[in-house]
Amino acid sequence: MSVIHLVDVTKKYGEITALDHLNLSIEDKEYVCVLGPTGAGKTTLLRIIAGLLEPDEGEINIAGRLVNELPPEERNAVYMFQQFALFPHMNVWQNVSFSPVIKDYHENRVKRLTLEILEMVKLADRRDAFPHELSGGMQQRVALARGIASGARILLLDEPLGALDARLRVDLRAQLRKLAEDQGLTTIHVTHDQEEALMIADRVVVIRKGRIEQMGTPHEIYTSPQSAFIMSFIGGANFIEGNVIRVEDSGSIIEIRGSHKIHVSDISRTVGEKIVVAIRLEDISIGMVDVPESNNFSGMIESTMFIGSSIEYVIKLDNGITVSSKKLISDAYKSQKSNEPIVVSFLPETCYVFEYPKIGLLKEIEAI
Ligand code: ADP
Ligand code: MG
């Protein structure tokens, strides 16, 4: 049975529809990342589940019970927002034991529970420190410990790693995940960071403009994006518009700018249809010679960007289209002279084909 079950949840702020008839079920002990650009409705969603905000329409069910009328403290869910608010005048121990103390647990039980949770977040030795004496990552762990000590079985985390520096974010991802697993918690973790979501989640729910655009395992979302938006937002790609001119058993042929043709393996489209071909940056090869069995286009390298373990090339093709290619340093195209003629190629099976978006390609792939 689902622990959280939302039916047709809608929330408007005046003219803005923050959540638009959203349906979502979260299983017991599942770790779900809700991923979406800024303004997609992520915070609104968490606050509605937590009971801090009322929906205009729709049902919120937690553990099989309709909770629309229940106050936050009776929902068994703890909402933790972006900048973790610790009580500044209380030390670590007092912050974490706050909830068990006000619940009037027996003194020994409070001690045992607080110590156990502090050990879990590896802060038992800092129990006397005040929040301002701790690093951002430590404060984040104290806040998490406090949330867990509250006894809630559902964690609602709103960009929990957002305020931390890059290295710490990555370290804490795995810890957060493990903590939730060890405690058997059901977690909804909201983020706008696709890498964070793919790495940490059992299931990713991508929302945009208050609607669910796609959900699935991280692998499904990355390998089977259902729209150009998803492909652009998760992983990124080159997008080329074209028309289907032939569909055969083994693939289709797409005509793009300059009457050039792209061969794709996809056969789900019909002749005459306007579509978008999308190719991941890592699927575009750069070389000096034509590669048989693939799509070959000549062009020039316009710019080269070094990004650590990989290199990104921007290539202007002779037909005027610009494409980007990303290669690991070890497979990098050796000559890096700009204005040198080169050939780019990609295999038909690496091409994704999407219906041409009604709102236009540029609007579709911009991250809002
Ligand atoms: P996210 O957390 O994904 O960035 P939010 O849930 O905060 O998105 O916001 C969704 C939309 O609702 C945005 O367009 C935002 O501007 C709007 N919004 C959020 N809170 C309010 C509010 N209190 N008053 C008016 N508009 C709001
Ligand atoms: Mg938000």
mmCIF file of C-alpha atoms and ligand atoms in Angstrom:
data_model
loop_
_atom_site.group_PDB
_atom_site.id
_atom_site.type_symbol
_atom_site.label_atom_id
_atom_site.label_comp_id
_atom_site.label_asym_id
_atom_site.label_seq_id
_atom_site.Cartn_x
_atom_site.Cartn_y
_atom_site.Cartn_z
ATOM 1 C CA MET A 1 0.000 0.000 0.000
ATOM 2 C CA SER A 2 1.176 3.486 -0.770
ATOM 3 C CA VAL A 3 2.204 5.581 2.180
ATOM 4 C CA ILE A 4 1.440 8.827 0.391
ATOM 5 C CA HIS A 5 -1.309 8.987 -2.153
ATOM 6 C CA LEU A 6 -2.243 12.268 -3.821
ATOM 7 C CA VAL A 7 -5.327 12.505 -5.985
ATOM 8 C CA ASP A 8 -5.904 15.414 -8.362
ATOM 9 C CA VAL A 9 -4.144 17.946 -6.192
ATOM 10 C CA THR A 10 -4.443 21.494 -7.484
ATOM 11 C CA LYS A 11 -3.080 24.700 -5.974
ATOM 12 C CA LYS A 12 -3.352 28.164 -7.475
ATOM 13 C CA TYR A 13 -1.856 31.433 -6.373
ATOM 14 C CA GLY A 14 -4.064 33.949 -8.162
ATOM 15 C CA GLU A 15 -3.389 33.433 -11.859
ATOM 16 C CA ILE A 16 -0.504 31.032 -11.278
ATOM 17 C CA THR A 17 -1.278 27.319 -11.172
ATOM 18 C CA ALA A 18 1.465 25.919 -8.957
ATOM 19 C CA LEU A 19 0.059 22.363 -8.991
ATOM 20 C CA ASP A 20 -2.217 21.180 -11.729
ATOM 21 C CA HIS A 21 -4.310 18.069 -10.969
ATOM 22 C CA LEU A 22 -1.320 16.174 -9.715
ATOM 23 C CA ASN A 23 -1.602 12.440 -8.968
ATOM 24 C CA LEU A 24 1.213 10.702 -7.161
ATOM 25 C CA SER A 25 1.676 7.589 -5.023
ATOM 26 C CA ILE A 26 4.745 6.930 -2.911
ATOM 27 C CA GLU A 27 5.443 3.464 -1.546
ATOM 28 C CA ASP A 28 6.541 2.571 1.968
ATOM 29 C CA LYS A 29 10.292 3.237 2.493
ATOM 30 C CA GLU A 30 10.671 4.570 -0.996
ATOM 31 C CA TYR A 31 13.200 7.349 -1.669
ATOM 32 C CA VAL A 32 11.661 9.587 -4.284
ATOM 33 C CA CYS A 33 13.305 12.638 -5.798
ATOM 34 C CA VAL A 34 11.000 15.264 -7.170
ATOM 35 C CA LEU A 35 13.024 17.015 -9.817
ATOM 36 C CA GLY A 36 12.055 20.150 -11.652
ATOM 37 C CA PRO A 37 13.199 23.619 -12.594
ATOM 38 C CA THR A 38 12.663 26.590 -10.291
ATOM 39 C CA GLY A 39 8.991 27.491 -10.099
ATOM 40 C CA ALA A 40 7.811 24.005 -11.100
ATOM 41 C CA GLY A 41 5.771 23.635 -7.896
ATOM 42 C CA LYS A 42 8.129 21.460 -5.828
ATOM 43 C CA THR A 43 7.952 23.450 -2.585
ATOM 44 C CA THR A 44 4.197 23.830 -2.945
ATOM 45 C CA LEU A 45 3.894 20.050 -3.265
ATOM 46 C CA LEU A 46 5.922 19.331 -0.112
ATOM 47 C CA ARG A 47 4.122 21.972 1.940
ATOM 48 C CA ILE A 48 0.767 20.549 0.919
ATOM 49 C CA ILE A 49 1.797 17.034 1.978
ATOM 50 C CA ALA A 50 3.186 18.406 5.252
ATOM 51 C CA GLY A 51 -0.059 20.240 5.962
ATOM 52 C CA LEU A 52 1.496 23.703 5.898
ATOM 53 C CA LEU A 53 -0.552 24.688 2.878
ATOM 54 C CA GLU A 54 -4.068 23.738 1.840
ATOM 55 C CA PRO A 55 -4.764 22.559 -1.688
ATOM 56 C CA ASP A 56 -7.635 24.177 -3.618
ATOM 57 C CA GLU A 57 -8.739 20.757 -4.779
ATOM 58 C CA GLY A 58 -7.729 17.145 -4.371
ATOM 59 C CA GLU A 59 -7.038 14.524 -1.724
ATOM 60 C CA ILE A 60 -3.962 13.997 0.410
ATOM 61 C CA ASN A 61 -3.814 10.483 1.872
ATOM 62 C CA ILE A 62 -1.120 9.386 4.291
ATOM 63 C CA ALA A 63 -0.959 5.766 5.464
ATOM 64 C CA GLY A 64 -4.395 5.056 4.045
ATOM 65 C CA ARG A 65 -6.068 7.983 5.733
ATOM 66 C CA LEU A 66 -7.424 11.187 4.235
ATOM 67 C CA VAL A 67 -5.451 13.933 5.982
ATOM 68 C CA ASN A 68 -6.724 17.114 4.290
ATOM 69 C CA GLU A 69 -8.200 18.279 7.586
ATOM 70 C CA LEU A 70 -5.337 17.082 9.825
ATOM 71 C CA PRO A 71 -2.829 19.563 11.268
ATOM 72 C CA PRO A 72 0.867 19.088 10.350
ATOM 73 C CA GLU A 73 1.841 17.502 13.677
ATOM 74 C CA GLU A 74 -0.630 14.660 13.175
ATOM 75 C CA ARG A 75 0.564 13.706 9.700
ATOM 76 C CA ASN A 76 3.632 11.715 10.689
ATOM 77 C CA ALA A 77 5.660 13.744 8.191
ATOM 78 C CA VAL A 78 8.408 16.247 8.843
ATOM 79 C CA TYR A 79 9.078 19.055 6.385
ATOM 80 C CA MET A 80 12.626 20.354 6.265
ATOM 81 C CA PHE A 81 13.275 23.395 4.190
ATOM 82 C CA GLN A 82 16.231 24.693 2.297
ATOM 83 C CA GLN A 83 18.084 26.646 4.957
ATOM 84 C CA PHE A 84 17.830 24.305 7.893
ATOM 85 C CA ALA A 85 16.516 26.252 10.825
ATOM 86 C CA LEU A 86 18.155 25.083 14.032
ATOM 87 C CA PHE A 87 17.435 26.762 17.334
ATOM 88 C CA PRO A 88 20.487 29.035 17.582
ATOM 89 C CA HIS A 89 20.409 29.312 21.371
ATOM 90 C CA MET A 90 20.341 25.543 21.882
ATOM 91 C CA ASN A 91 23.282 23.210 21.523
ATOM 92 C CA VAL A 92 23.298 20.125 19.312
ATOM 93 C CA TRP A 93 21.940 17.844 22.025
ATOM 94 C CA GLN A 94 19.090 20.215 22.891
ATOM 95 C CA ASN A 95 18.184 20.698 19.262
ATOM 96 C CA VAL A 96 17.975 16.980 18.586
ATOM 97 C CA SER A 97 16.168 16.065 21.807
ATOM 98 C CA PHE A 98 13.698 18.916 21.450
ATOM 99 C CA SER A 99 10.859 16.870 20.038
ATOM 100 C CA PRO A 100 11.234 13.799 22.292
ATOM 101 C CA VAL A 101 11.364 16.143 25.301
ATOM 102 C CA ILE A 102 8.207 18.001 24.402
ATOM 103 C CA LYS A 103 6.516 14.682 23.739
ATOM 104 C CA ASP A 104 7.232 14.017 27.398
ATOM 105 C CA TYR A 105 9.154 10.815 26.826
ATOM 106 C CA HIS A 106 10.838 9.329 29.873
ATOM 107 C CA GLU A 107 14.253 10.919 30.517
ATOM 108 C CA ASN A 108 16.162 7.702 29.812
ATOM 109 C CA ARG A 109 14.344 7.166 26.587
ATOM 110 C CA VAL A 110 15.117 10.706 25.457
ATOM 111 C CA LYS A 111 18.802 10.166 26.253
ATOM 112 C CA ARG A 112 19.002 6.848 24.468
ATOM 113 C CA LEU A 113 17.192 8.057 21.387
ATOM 114 C CA THR A 114 19.151 11.309 21.114
ATOM 115 C CA LEU A 115 22.476 9.550 21.497
ATOM 116 C CA GLU A 116 21.578 6.880 18.993
ATOM 117 C CA ILE A 117 20.582 9.413 16.368
ATOM 118 C CA LEU A 118 23.610 11.629 17.007
ATOM 119 C CA GLU A 119 25.861 8.615 16.554
ATOM 120 C CA MET A 120 24.130 7.815 13.340
ATOM 121 C CA VAL A 121 24.813 11.275 11.909
ATOM 122 C CA LYS A 122 28.327 11.117 13.416
ATOM 123 C CA LEU A 123 27.933 14.129 15.656
ATOM 124 C CA ALA A 124 27.842 12.555 19.116
ATOM 125 C CA ASP A 125 31.182 14.163 19.946
ATOM 126 C CA ARG A 126 29.817 17.607 19.067
ATOM 127 C CA ARG A 127 26.776 17.340 21.301
ATOM 128 C CA ASP A 128 27.670 20.510 23.263
ATOM 129 C CA ALA A 129 28.385 22.714 20.263
ATOM 130 C CA PHE A 130 26.042 25.502 19.228
ATOM 131 C CA PRO A 131 24.884 25.744 15.603
ATOM 132 C CA HIS A 132 27.143 28.711 14.814
ATOM 133 C CA GLU A 133 30.165 26.649 15.859
ATOM 134 C CA LEU A 134 29.445 23.999 13.223
ATOM 135 C CA SER A 135 30.074 23.844 9.503
ATOM 136 C CA GLY A 136 27.160 23.968 7.070
ATOM 137 C CA GLY A 137 27.309 20.228 6.530
ATOM 138 C CA MET A 138 27.254 19.540 10.255
ATOM 139 C CA GLN A 139 24.318 21.886 10.776
ATOM 140 C CA GLN A 140 22.524 20.053 8.033
ATOM 141 C CA ARG A 141 23.123 16.742 9.795
ATOM 142 C CA VAL A 142 21.893 18.167 13.116
ATOM 143 C CA ALA A 143 18.723 19.310 11.410
ATOM 144 C CA LEU A 144 18.271 15.895 9.891
ATOM 145 C CA ALA A 145 18.879 14.266 13.270
ATOM 146 C CA ARG A 146 16.253 16.526 14.774
ATOM 147 C CA GLY A 147 13.783 15.554 12.071
ATOM 148 C CA ILE A 148 14.405 11.859 12.667
ATOM 149 C CA ALA A 149 14.172 12.253 16.438
ATOM 150 C CA SER A 150 10.716 13.717 15.984
ATOM 151 C CA GLY A 151 9.597 10.167 15.221
ATOM 152 C CA ALA A 152 8.111 11.059 11.843
ATOM 153 C CA ARG A 153 8.177 8.192 9.357
ATOM 154 C CA ILE A 154 8.040 10.488 6.365
ATOM 155 C CA LEU A 155 10.815 12.924 5.517
ATOM 156 C CA LEU A 156 9.963 15.803 3.218
ATOM 157 C CA LEU A 157 13.253 17.396 2.217
ATOM 158 C CA ASP A 158 13.186 20.653 0.286
ATOM 159 C CA GLU A 159 16.505 21.095 -1.548
ATOM 160 C CA PRO A 160 18.297 19.722 1.536
ATOM 161 C CA LEU A 161 21.750 20.077 0.027
ATOM 162 C CA GLY A 162 21.084 23.347 -1.755
ATOM 163 C CA ALA A 163 22.960 25.619 0.615
ATOM 164 C CA LEU A 164 26.133 23.545 0.783
ATOM 165 C CA ASP A 165 29.272 23.744 -1.290
ATOM 166 C CA ALA A 166 29.773 21.358 -4.190
ATOM 167 C CA ARG A 167 32.034 18.794 -2.545
ATOM 168 C CA LEU A 168 29.911 18.481 0.572
ATOM 169 C CA ARG A 169 26.764 18.121 -1.488
ATOM 170 C CA VAL A 170 28.179 15.060 -3.167
ATOM 171 C CA ASP A 171 29.420 13.511 0.101
ATOM 172 C CA LEU A 172 26.130 14.076 1.855
ATOM 173 C CA ARG A 173 23.988 12.618 -0.924
ATOM 174 C CA ALA A 174 25.046 9.099 -0.114
ATOM 175 C CA GLN A 175 24.805 9.671 3.641
ATOM 176 C CA LEU A 176 21.301 11.028 3.356
ATOM 177 C CA ARG A 177 20.211 8.045 1.352
ATOM 178 C CA LYS A 178 21.750 5.586 3.797
ATOM 179 C CA LEU A 179 20.230 7.319 6.791
ATOM 180 C CA ALA A 180 16.751 7.103 5.302
ATOM 181 C CA GLU A 181 17.296 3.455 4.449
ATOM 182 C CA ASP A 182 18.680 2.499 7.874
ATOM 183 C CA GLN A 183 15.750 4.201 9.579
ATOM 184 C CA GLY A 184 13.184 2.737 7.184
ATOM 185 C CA LEU A 185 11.879 6.187 6.314
ATOM 186 C CA THR A 186 9.788 7.160 3.340
ATOM 187 C CA THR A 187 11.429 10.176 1.759
ATOM 188 C CA ILE A 188 10.464 12.806 -0.761
ATOM 189 C CA HIS A 189 13.562 14.794 -1.652
ATOM 190 C CA VAL A 190 12.998 17.848 -3.797
ATOM 191 C CA THR A 191 15.808 19.148 -5.970
ATOM 192 C CA HIS A 192 16.479 21.049 -9.186
ATOM 193 C CA ASP A 193 19.779 19.179 -9.564
ATOM 194 C CA GLN A 194 19.386 16.321 -12.038
ATOM 195 C CA GLU A 195 22.638 14.655 -11.073
ATOM 196 C CA GLU A 196 21.615 14.603 -7.405
ATOM 197 C CA ALA A 197 18.236 13.091 -8.274
ATOM 198 C CA LEU A 198 19.675 10.413 -10.564
ATOM 199 C CA MET A 199 22.267 9.405 -8.013
ATOM 200 C CA ILE A 200 20.122 9.217 -4.907
ATOM 201 C CA ALA A 201 16.571 8.225 -5.878
ATOM 202 C CA ASP A 202 14.760 4.906 -6.169
ATOM 203 C CA ARG A 203 12.365 6.802 -8.376
ATOM 204 C CA VAL A 204 12.518 10.215 -9.988
ATOM 205 C CA VAL A 205 9.402 12.295 -10.553
ATOM 206 C CA VAL A 206 10.031 15.150 -12.977
ATOM 207 C CA ILE A 207 7.603 18.024 -12.613
ATOM 208 C CA ARG A 208 7.204 21.072 -14.761
ATOM 209 C CA LYS A 209 4.650 23.842 -14.430
ATOM 210 C CA GLY A 210 2.770 21.920 -11.749
ATOM 211 C CA ARG A 211 2.394 18.718 -13.738
ATOM 212 C CA ILE A 212 4.225 15.422 -13.723
ATOM 213 C CA GLU A 213 6.161 15.253 -16.971
ATOM 214 C CA GLN A 214 7.616 11.774 -16.417
ATOM 215 C CA MET A 215 8.439 9.372 -13.600
ATOM 216 C CA GLY A 216 10.544 6.255 -13.396
ATOM 217 C CA THR A 217 13.806 4.854 -12.118
ATOM 218 C CA PRO A 218 16.839 7.072 -12.739
ATOM 219 C CA HIS A 219 17.897 4.657 -15.476
ATOM 220 C CA GLU A 220 14.503 4.798 -17.197
ATOM 221 C CA ILE A 221 14.374 8.582 -17.074
ATOM 222 C CA TYR A 222 17.853 8.899 -18.555
ATOM 223 C CA THR A 223 17.577 6.214 -21.197
ATOM 224 C CA SER A 224 13.909 6.610 -22.188
ATOM 225 C CA PRO A 225 13.072 10.301 -21.939
ATOM 226 C CA GLN A 226 9.507 10.882 -23.107
ATOM 227 C CA SER A 227 9.909 14.459 -24.264
ATOM 228 C CA ALA A 228 12.528 16.836 -25.565
ATOM 229 C CA PHE A 229 12.181 18.726 -22.275
ATOM 230 C CA ILE A 230 13.107 15.678 -20.204
ATOM 231 C CA MET A 231 16.044 14.912 -22.444
ATOM 232 C CA SER A 232 17.246 18.495 -22.285
ATOM 233 C CA PHE A 233 16.773 18.831 -18.526
ATOM 234 C CA ILE A 234 18.268 15.434 -17.690
ATOM 235 C CA GLY A 235 21.595 14.863 -19.323
ATOM 236 C CA GLY A 236 21.184 17.375 -22.123
ATOM 237 C CA ALA A 237 21.341 16.748 -25.869
ATOM 238 C CA ASN A 238 21.586 18.249 -29.331
ATOM 239 C CA PHE A 239 18.171 18.948 -30.812
ATOM 240 C CA ILE A 240 17.676 19.084 -34.564
ATOM 241 C CA GLU A 241 14.307 19.699 -36.149
ATOM 242 C CA GLY A 242 13.304 17.884 -39.296
ATOM 243 C CA ASN A 243 10.621 16.085 -41.280
ATOM 244 C CA VAL A 244 10.113 12.366 -41.670
ATOM 245 C CA ILE A 245 10.535 11.513 -45.348
ATOM 246 C CA ARG A 246 10.704 7.722 -45.232
ATOM 247 C CA VAL A 247 9.813 4.950 -42.772
ATOM 248 C CA GLU A 248 11.176 1.450 -43.362
ATOM 249 C CA ASP A 249 11.392 -1.718 -41.279
ATOM 250 C CA SER A 250 14.937 -0.960 -40.219
ATOM 251 C CA GLY A 251 14.576 2.745 -39.501
ATOM 252 C CA SER A 252 13.439 6.111 -40.763
ATOM 253 C CA ILE A 253 14.979 8.955 -42.705
ATOM 254 C CA ILE A 254 14.638 12.513 -41.493
ATOM 255 C CA GLU A 255 15.298 15.515 -43.652
ATOM 256 C CA ILE A 256 16.918 18.420 -41.835
ATOM 257 C CA ARG A 257 18.166 21.853 -42.823
ATOM 258 C CA GLY A 258 20.003 22.067 -46.149
ATOM 259 C CA SER A 259 18.184 18.926 -47.404
ATOM 260 C CA HIS A 260 20.597 16.808 -45.368
ATOM 261 C CA LYS A 261 19.353 13.432 -44.159
ATOM 262 C CA ILE A 262 19.595 11.740 -40.782
ATOM 263 C CA HIS A 263 19.022 7.998 -40.411
ATOM 264 C CA VAL A 264 17.338 6.988 -37.182
ATOM 265 C CA SER A 265 16.371 3.550 -35.875
ATOM 266 C CA ASP A 266 13.010 4.832 -34.647
ATOM 267 C CA ILE A 267 10.080 3.709 -36.836
ATOM 268 C CA SER A 268 7.219 5.072 -34.759
ATOM 269 C CA ARG A 269 6.630 8.234 -36.807
ATOM 270 C CA THR A 270 4.754 8.815 -40.037
ATOM 271 C CA VAL A 271 5.963 10.268 -43.312
ATOM 272 C CA GLY A 272 5.452 14.032 -43.428
ATOM 273 C CA GLU A 273 5.506 14.457 -39.647
ATOM 274 C CA LYS A 274 7.521 17.353 -38.226
ATOM 275 C CA ILE A 275 9.741 16.008 -35.468
ATOM 276 C CA VAL A 276 12.804 16.667 -33.339
ATOM 277 C CA VAL A 277 15.853 14.415 -33.420
ATOM 278 C CA ALA A 278 17.864 14.434 -30.198
ATOM 279 C CA ILE A 279 21.376 13.095 -29.765
ATOM 280 C CA ARG A 280 23.296 13.012 -26.491
ATOM 281 C CA LEU A 281 26.587 14.914 -26.541
ATOM 282 C CA GLU A 282 28.506 11.746 -25.702
ATOM 283 C CA ASP A 283 27.000 9.963 -28.728
ATOM 284 C CA ILE A 284 28.507 12.394 -31.225
ATOM 285 C CA SER A 285 31.937 11.330 -32.483
ATOM 286 C CA ILE A 286 34.485 13.588 -34.067
ATOM 287 C CA GLY A 287 36.985 12.283 -36.595
ATOM 288 C CA MET A 288 38.664 13.004 -39.875
ATOM 289 C CA VAL A 289 36.965 10.337 -41.955
ATOM 290 C CA ASP A 290 33.450 9.154 -42.676
ATOM 291 C CA VAL A 291 32.227 6.361 -40.441
ATOM 292 C CA PRO A 292 30.233 3.813 -42.431
ATOM 293 C CA GLU A 293 26.770 2.837 -41.114
ATOM 294 C CA SER A 294 26.314 6.179 -39.445
ATOM 295 C CA ASN A 295 25.292 9.736 -40.054
ATOM 296 C CA ASN A 296 28.282 11.789 -41.215
ATOM 297 C CA PHE A 297 28.396 15.559 -41.459
ATOM 298 C CA SER A 298 31.322 17.804 -42.208
ATOM 299 C CA GLY A 299 31.992 20.949 -40.264
ATOM 300 C CA MET A 300 34.512 22.896 -38.217
ATOM 301 C CA ILE A 301 35.303 22.968 -34.536
ATOM 302 C CA GLU A 302 34.184 26.342 -33.269
ATOM 303 C CA SER A 303 35.247 26.044 -29.658
ATOM 304 C CA THR A 304 36.660 23.582 -27.165
ATOM 305 C CA MET A 305 35.877 23.620 -23.466
ATOM 306 C CA PHE A 306 37.868 21.744 -20.885
ATOM 307 C CA ILE A 307 35.618 20.457 -18.081
ATOM 308 C CA GLY A 308 37.855 18.238 -15.993
ATOM 309 C CA SER A 309 37.425 14.606 -16.890
ATOM 310 C CA SER A 310 35.925 15.479 -20.255
ATOM 311 C CA ILE A 311 36.116 17.957 -23.100
ATOM 312 C CA GLU A 312 33.185 19.586 -24.820
ATOM 313 C CA TYR A 313 33.389 20.654 -28.462
ATOM 314 C CA VAL A 314 31.072 23.015 -30.264
ATOM 315 C CA ILE A 315 31.019 22.201 -33.975
ATOM 316 C CA LYS A 316 29.485 24.240 -36.738
ATOM 317 C CA LEU A 317 28.280 21.931 -39.498
ATOM 318 C CA ASP A 318 28.397 22.966 -43.151
ATOM 319 C CA ASN A 319 24.583 23.077 -43.237
ATOM 320 C CA GLY A 320 24.618 25.796 -40.571
ATOM 321 C CA ILE A 321 23.544 23.619 -37.646
ATOM 322 C CA THR A 322 25.656 23.776 -34.488
ATOM 323 C CA VAL A 323 26.172 20.602 -32.466
ATOM 324 C CA SER A 324 28.053 19.821 -29.271
ATOM 325 C CA SER A 325 30.062 16.708 -28.542
ATOM 326 C CA LYS A 326 31.458 15.561 -25.231
ATOM 327 C CA LYS A 327 34.371 13.162 -24.927
ATOM 328 C CA LEU A 328 36.290 11.776 -22.008
ATOM 329 C CA ILE A 329 39.797 13.186 -21.947
ATOM 330 C CA SER A 330 41.108 9.728 -22.802
ATOM 331 C CA ASP A 331 39.062 9.624 -26.042
ATOM 332 C CA ALA A 332 39.485 13.285 -26.872
ATOM 333 C CA TYR A 333 39.881 14.332 -30.458
ATOM 334 C CA LYS A 334 43.601 14.858 -30.655
ATOM 335 C CA SER A 335 44.011 17.853 -32.925
ATOM 336 C CA GLN A 336 42.376 20.868 -31.338
ATOM 337 C CA LYS A 337 43.049 23.469 -33.957
ATOM 338 C CA SER A 338 39.983 25.542 -34.576
ATOM 339 C CA ASN A 339 38.787 26.154 -38.114
ATOM 340 C CA GLU A 340 40.010 22.705 -39.052
ATOM 341 C CA PRO A 341 37.567 20.720 -41.206
ATOM 342 C CA ILE A 342 36.331 17.610 -39.422
ATOM 343 C CA VAL A 343 33.587 15.029 -39.721
ATOM 344 C CA VAL A 344 31.085 14.357 -36.974
ATOM 345 C CA SER A 345 29.131 11.135 -36.905
ATOM 346 C CA PHE A 346 26.482 9.416 -34.825
ATOM 347 C CA LEU A 347 24.741 6.081 -35.061
ATOM 348 C CA PRO A 348 21.048 5.798 -35.995
ATOM 349 C CA GLU A 349 20.328 3.890 -32.772
ATOM 350 C CA THR A 350 21.574 6.775 -30.626
ATOM 351 C CA CYS A 351 19.004 9.163 -32.125
ATOM 352 C CA TYR A 352 15.866 9.866 -30.106
ATOM 353 C CA VAL A 353 12.854 11.131 -32.003
ATOM 354 C CA PHE A 354 10.173 13.329 -30.432
ATOM 355 C CA GLU A 355 7.020 14.897 -31.706
ATOM 356 C CA TYR A 356 7.694 18.561 -32.551
ATOM 357 C CA PRO A 357 6.604 20.443 -29.396
ATOM 358 C CA LYS A 358 3.458 22.538 -29.718
ATOM 359 C CA ILE A 359 5.086 25.386 -27.827
ATOM 360 C CA GLY A 360 8.098 25.392 -30.185
ATOM 361 C CA LEU A 361 11.449 23.711 -29.716
ATOM 362 C CA LEU A 362 13.249 26.531 -27.913
ATOM 363 C CA LYS A 363 10.470 27.038 -25.382
ATOM 364 C CA GLU A 364 10.241 23.278 -24.842
ATOM 365 C CA ILE A 365 13.860 22.810 -23.944
ATOM 366 C CA GLU A 366 14.439 25.906 -21.846
ATOM 367 C CA ALA A 367 14.622 24.914 -18.222
ATOM 368 C CA ILE A 368 11.461 26.505 -16.845
HETATM 369 P P1 ADP B 1 9.646 25.426 -6.781
HETATM 370 O O1 ADP B 1 9.788 25.031 -5.364
HETATM 371 O O2 ADP B 1 9.585 24.269 -7.721
HETATM 372 O O3 ADP B 1 10.662 26.426 -7.223
HETATM 373 P P2 ADP B 1 7.190 26.722 -5.894
HETATM 374 O O4 ADP B 1 6.298 25.632 -5.410
HETATM 375 O O5 ADP B 1 7.891 27.522 -4.869
HETATM 376 O O6 ADP B 1 8.213 26.144 -6.966
HETATM 377 O O7 ADP B 1 6.338 27.726 -6.782
HETATM 378 C C1 ADP B 1 5.495 27.295 -7.857
HETATM 379 C C2 ADP B 1 4.890 28.530 -8.511
HETATM 380 O O8 ADP B 1 4.011 29.179 -7.605
HETATM 381 C C3 ADP B 1 5.888 29.577 -8.939
HETATM 382 O O9 ADP B 1 5.449 30.172 -10.125
HETATM 383 C C4 ADP B 1 5.872 30.567 -7.806
HETATM 384 O O10 ADP B 1 6.235 31.847 -8.245
HETATM 385 C C5 ADP B 1 4.431 30.520 -7.364
HETATM 386 N N1 ADP B 1 4.274 30.783 -5.911
HETATM 387 C C6 ADP B 1 4.801 30.052 -4.902
HETATM 388 N N2 ADP B 1 4.450 30.542 -3.694
HETATM 389 C C7 ADP B 1 3.668 31.625 -3.947
HETATM 390 C C8 ADP B 1 2.970 32.561 -3.119
HETATM 391 N N3 ADP B 1 2.995 32.481 -1.793
HETATM 392 N N4 ADP B 1 2.288 33.549 -3.748
HETATM 393 C C9 ADP B 1 2.223 33.625 -5.099
HETATM 394 N N5 ADP B 1 2.859 32.771 -5.931
HETATM 395 C C10 ADP B 1 3.564 31.777 -5.375
HETATM 396 MG MG MG B 2 11.282 25.502 -3.965
#
